[in-house]
PDB file of C-alpha atoms in Angstrom:
ATOM      1  CA  MET A   1       5.808 -14.311  53.721  1.00  0.00           C
ATOM      2  CA  GLY A   2       6.415 -14.212  50.002  1.00  0.00           C
ATOM      3  CA  THR A   3       3.573 -11.787  49.382  1.00  0.00           C
ATOM      4  CA  GLY A   4       4.354 -11.062  45.744  1.00  0.00           C
ATOM      5  CA  THR A   5       1.878  -8.413  44.631  1.00  0.00           C
ATOM      6  CA  GLY A   6      -0.202  -8.793  47.802  1.00  0.00           C
ATOM      7  CA  LEU A   7      -3.165 -10.822  46.536  1.00  0.00           C
ATOM      8  CA  LEU A   8      -3.274 -13.253  49.479  1.00  0.00           C
ATOM      9  CA  GLY A   9      -2.880 -10.380  51.943  1.00  0.00           C
ATOM     10  CA  LEU A  10      -5.844  -8.599  50.385  1.00  0.00           C
ATOM     11  CA  GLN A  11      -7.934 -11.782  50.502  1.00  0.00           C
ATOM     12  CA  ILE A  12      -7.111 -12.377  54.173  1.00  0.00           C
ATOM     13  CA  ALA A  13      -7.843  -8.725  55.011  1.00  0.00           C
ATOM     14  CA  GLN A  14     -11.242  -9.073  53.320  1.00  0.00           C
ATOM     15  CA  ALA A  15     -12.047 -12.338  55.104  1.00  0.00           C
ATOM     16  CA  LEU A  16     -10.761 -11.363  58.568  1.00  0.00           C
ATOM     17  CA  SER A  17     -11.985  -7.872  59.372  1.00  0.00           C
ATOM     18  CA  MET A  18      -9.932  -7.605  62.585  1.00  0.00           C
ATOM     19  CA  ALA A  19      -6.622  -8.813  61.111  1.00  0.00           C
ATOM     20  CA  ASN A  20      -3.633  -6.512  60.769  1.00  0.00           C
ATOM     21  CA  ILE A  21      -1.376  -7.934  58.076  1.00  0.00           C
ATOM     22  CA  THR A  22       2.348  -7.488  57.575  1.00  0.00           C
ATOM     23  CA  ALA A  23       3.343  -8.746  54.141  1.00  0.00           C
ATOM     24  CA  ILE A  24       7.002  -9.571  53.516  1.00  0.00           C
ATOM     25  CA  GLU A  25       8.442  -9.768  49.993  1.00  0.00           C
ATOM     26  CA  ILE A  26      12.094 -10.178  48.963  1.00  0.00           C
ATOM     27  CA  ASP A  27      11.677  -8.791  45.422  1.00  0.00           C
ATOM     28  CA  PRO A  28      11.751  -4.957  45.457  1.00  0.00           C
ATOM     29  CA  ALA A  29       9.473  -4.533  42.411  1.00  0.00           C
ATOM     30  CA  ALA A  30       6.862  -6.945  43.793  1.00  0.00           C
ATOM     31  CA  ALA A  31       6.968  -5.237  47.217  1.00  0.00           C
ATOM     32  CA  ILE A  32       6.341  -1.854  45.548  1.00  0.00           C
ATOM     33  CA  GLN A  33       3.384  -3.369  43.660  1.00  0.00           C
ATOM     34  CA  ALA A  34       2.011  -4.912  46.878  1.00  0.00           C
ATOM     35  CA  ASN A  35       2.237  -1.522  48.633  1.00  0.00           C
ATOM     36  CA  ASP A  36       0.437   0.134  45.734  1.00  0.00           C
ATOM     37  CA  ASN A  37      -2.282  -2.541  45.760  1.00  0.00           C
ATOM     38  CA  PHE A  38      -2.664  -2.184  49.532  1.00  0.00           C
ATOM     39  CA  GLU A  39      -2.894   1.621  49.331  1.00  0.00           C
ATOM     40  CA  HIS A  40      -5.708   1.379  46.772  1.00  0.00           C
ATOM     41  CA  SER A  41      -7.752  -1.128  48.759  1.00  0.00           C
ATOM     42  CA  PRO A  42     -10.465  -0.499  51.358  1.00  0.00           C
ATOM     43  CA  PHE A  43      -8.243  -2.361  53.862  1.00  0.00           C
ATOM     44  CA  THR A  44      -5.214  -0.065  53.560  1.00  0.00           C
ATOM     45  CA  ALA A  45      -5.126   0.802  57.289  1.00  0.00           C
ATOM     46  CA  ARG A  46      -4.618  -2.886  58.168  1.00  0.00           C
ATOM     47  CA  LEU A  47      -2.036  -3.797  55.522  1.00  0.00           C
ATOM     48  CA  THR A  48       1.714  -3.175  55.443  1.00  0.00           C
ATOM     49  CA  ALA A  49       4.142  -4.459  52.819  1.00  0.00           C
ATOM     50  CA  ILE A  50       7.823  -4.699  53.688  1.00  0.00           C
ATOM     51  CA  GLN A  51      10.598  -5.472  51.225  1.00  0.00           C
ATOM     52  CA  ALA A  52      12.944  -7.812  53.086  1.00  0.00           C
ATOM     53  CA  ASP A  53      14.532 -11.246  53.185  1.00  0.00           C
ATOM     54  CA  ILE A  54      12.576 -13.091  55.891  1.00  0.00           C
ATOM     55  CA  THR A  55      15.631 -15.067  56.951  1.00  0.00           C
ATOM     56  CA  VAL A  56      17.342 -11.862  58.182  1.00  0.00           C
ATOM     57  CA  TRP A  57      14.446  -9.444  58.825  1.00  0.00           C
ATOM     58  CA  GLN A  58      13.610  -8.899  62.485  1.00  0.00           C
ATOM     59  CA  PRO A  59       9.954  -8.237  63.361  1.00  0.00           C
ATOM     60  CA  THR A  60       9.121  -5.793  66.146  1.00  0.00           C
ATOM     61  CA  ALA A  61       6.446  -8.142  67.531  1.00  0.00           C
ATOM     62  CA  LEU A  62       5.492 -11.817  67.280  1.00  0.00           C
ATOM     63  CA  PHE A  63       2.719 -12.892  64.928  1.00  0.00           C
ATOM     64  CA  ASP A  64      -0.468 -14.793  65.794  1.00  0.00           C
ATOM     65  CA  GLY A  65      -0.334 -16.639  62.502  1.00  0.00           C
ATOM     66  CA  VAL A  66       1.450 -16.811  59.180  1.00  0.00           C
ATOM     67  CA  PHE A  67       0.271 -17.455  55.674  1.00  0.00           C
ATOM     68  CA  SER A  68       2.732 -17.968  52.886  1.00  0.00           C
ATOM     69  CA  ASN A  69       3.001 -18.630  49.207  1.00  0.00           C
ATOM     70  CA  PRO A  70       6.672 -19.682  49.363  1.00  0.00           C
ATOM     71  CA  PRO A  71       8.884 -20.592  46.426  1.00  0.00           C
ATOM     72  CA  PHE A  72       7.155 -23.623  44.916  1.00  0.00           C
ATOM     73  CA  TYR A  73       9.731 -25.482  42.974  1.00  0.00           C
ATOM     74  CA  GLU A  74      12.645 -27.623  44.059  1.00  0.00           C
ATOM     75  CA  LYS A  75      14.908 -29.336  41.550  1.00  0.00           C
ATOM     76  CA  ASP A  76      12.663 -28.230  38.682  1.00  0.00           C
ATOM     77  CA  LEU A  77      13.635 -26.544  35.431  1.00  0.00           C
ATOM     78  CA  ALA A  78      14.785 -23.023  36.288  1.00  0.00           C
ATOM     79  CA  SER A  79      14.258 -19.819  34.358  1.00  0.00           C
ATOM     80  CA  THR A  80      17.022 -17.708  32.858  1.00  0.00           C
ATOM     81  CA  SER A  81      15.676 -14.886  35.065  1.00  0.00           C
ATOM     82  CA  THR A  82      17.261 -14.697  38.530  1.00  0.00           C
ATOM     83  CA  THR A  83      14.259 -12.715  39.829  1.00  0.00           C
ATOM     84  CA  LYS A  84      11.813 -15.422  38.719  1.00  0.00           C
ATOM     85  CA  ASN A  85      13.999 -18.148  40.218  1.00  0.00           C
ATOM     86  CA  VAL A  86      14.094 -16.430  43.619  1.00  0.00           C
ATOM     87  CA  ALA A  87      10.294 -16.094  43.569  1.00  0.00           C
ATOM     88  CA  HIS A  88       9.476 -19.562  42.236  1.00  0.00           C
ATOM     89  CA  HIS A  89      12.306 -21.906  43.261  1.00  0.00           C
ATOM     90  CA  SER A  90      13.389 -22.929  46.746  1.00  0.00           C
ATOM     91  CA  THR A  91      17.058 -22.181  46.092  1.00  0.00           C
ATOM     92  CA  ALA A  92      16.844 -18.854  47.983  1.00  0.00           C
ATOM     93  CA  LEU A  93      14.406 -20.121  50.645  1.00  0.00           C
ATOM     94  CA  THR A  94      13.944 -23.795  51.440  1.00  0.00           C
ATOM     95  CA  LEU A  95      10.892 -25.121  53.265  1.00  0.00           C
ATOM     96  CA  GLN A  96      13.183 -25.921  56.206  1.00  0.00           C
ATOM     97  CA  GLN A  97      14.304 -22.272  56.364  1.00  0.00           C
ATOM     98  CA  LEU A  98      10.719 -21.081  55.996  1.00  0.00           C
ATOM     99  CA  PHE A  99       9.469 -23.262  58.852  1.00  0.00           C
ATOM    100  CA  ALA A 100      12.375 -22.263  61.128  1.00  0.00           C
ATOM    101  CA  THR A 101      11.697 -18.589  60.400  1.00  0.00           C
ATOM    102  CA  ILE A 102       7.973 -18.970  61.030  1.00  0.00           C
ATOM    103  CA  ALA A 103       8.662 -20.713  64.338  1.00  0.00           C
ATOM    104  CA  SER A 104      10.852 -17.805  65.444  1.00  0.00           C
ATOM    105  CA  TYR A 105       8.344 -15.129  64.321  1.00  0.00           C
ATOM    106  CA  SER A 106       5.204 -16.674  65.812  1.00  0.00           C
ATOM    107  CA  GLN A 107       3.767 -16.878  69.286  1.00  0.00           C
ATOM    108  CA  GLN A 108       2.089 -19.979  70.672  1.00  0.00           C
ATOM    109  CA  PRO A 109      -0.509 -21.100  69.839  1.00  0.00           C
ATOM    110  CA  ASN A 110      -0.068 -20.117  66.240  1.00  0.00           C
ATOM    111  CA  TRP A 111      -1.292 -21.137  62.839  1.00  0.00           C
ATOM    112  CA  LEU A 112       0.318 -21.525  59.449  1.00  0.00           C
ATOM    113  CA  ALA A 113      -1.378 -21.593  56.064  1.00  0.00           C
ATOM    114  CA  LEU A 114       0.700 -22.563  53.034  1.00  0.00           C
ATOM    115  CA  LEU A 115       0.009 -22.541  49.329  1.00  0.00           C
ATOM    116  CA  LEU A 116       2.159 -25.325  47.885  1.00  0.00           C
ATOM    117  CA  PRO A 117       2.085 -27.724  44.946  1.00  0.00           C
ATOM    118  CA  TYR A 118       0.862 -31.218  45.795  1.00  0.00           C
ATOM    119  CA  LYS A 119       4.261 -32.840  45.355  1.00  0.00           C
ATOM    120  CA  ARG A 120       5.585 -30.775  48.331  1.00  0.00           C
ATOM    121  CA  HIS A 121       2.629 -31.761  50.569  1.00  0.00           C
ATOM    122  CA  ALA A 122       4.253 -34.686  52.421  1.00  0.00           C
ATOM    123  CA  GLU A 123       7.494 -32.766  52.928  1.00  0.00           C
ATOM    124  CA  ALA A 124       5.634 -29.811  54.473  1.00  0.00           C
ATOM    125  CA  ILE A 125       3.675 -32.054  56.839  1.00  0.00           C
ATOM    126  CA  GLU A 126       6.867 -33.840  57.921  1.00  0.00           C
ATOM    127  CA  LEU A 127       8.612 -30.524  58.657  1.00  0.00           C
ATOM    128  CA  ALA A 128       5.587 -29.258  60.602  1.00  0.00           C
ATOM    129  CA  GLU A 129       5.380 -32.422  62.696  1.00  0.00           C
ATOM    130  CA  ALA A 130       9.091 -32.098  63.551  1.00  0.00           C
ATOM    131  CA  LEU A 131       8.186 -28.738  65.145  1.00  0.00           C
ATOM    132  CA  ASN A 132       5.232 -30.361  66.961  1.00  0.00           C
ATOM    133  CA  TRP A 133       2.758 -28.585  64.674  1.00  0.00           C
ATOM    134  CA  HIS A 134      -0.334 -30.499  63.602  1.00  0.00           C
ATOM    135  CA  LEU A 135      -2.366 -30.449  60.408  1.00  0.00           C
ATOM    136  CA  VAL A 136      -5.828 -29.073  61.088  1.00  0.00           C
ATOM    137  CA  ALA A 137      -7.154 -28.682  57.560  1.00  0.00           C
ATOM    138  CA  ASN A 138      -5.938 -29.589  54.111  1.00  0.00           C
ATOM    139  CA  MET A 139      -7.357 -28.463  50.787  1.00  0.00           C
ATOM    140  CA  LEU A 140      -6.228 -30.100  47.591  1.00  0.00           C
ATOM    141  CA  VAL A 141      -6.969 -28.235  44.372  1.00  0.00           C
ATOM    142  CA  GLN A 142      -6.588 -29.758  40.928  1.00  0.00           C
ATOM    143  CA  GLN A 143      -6.089 -27.701  37.785  1.00  0.00           C
TER     144      GLN A 143
END
């Protein structure tokens, strides 16, 4: 969810040879780029990019797991570009909305992997625990 140009989808496809990946992206131009990147990869048969808003899109099947690079920023300086703001700021998709959507799209037991800035770490864990999800692994990366 929030695939952008598909980089994380390609990395997961490379790491998990049995995984079929459905990548969802709200931005039409990014979804087109993700599709192009998927088509030119050795994993093309296992990758699908869909341009859609995840809060209204209806999957045809439940997912075993979800990985997401959701909008990072909340209450941070916004861009003059609406497209960049949708991709980078949680005004169009809050973490609460993301977690609720993931819960409705996933089967139990499921897994969730998020790429978030450190300052959103505690908030994400609190939201997960409210859904009775538990942190299994945590990787902190410093620039």
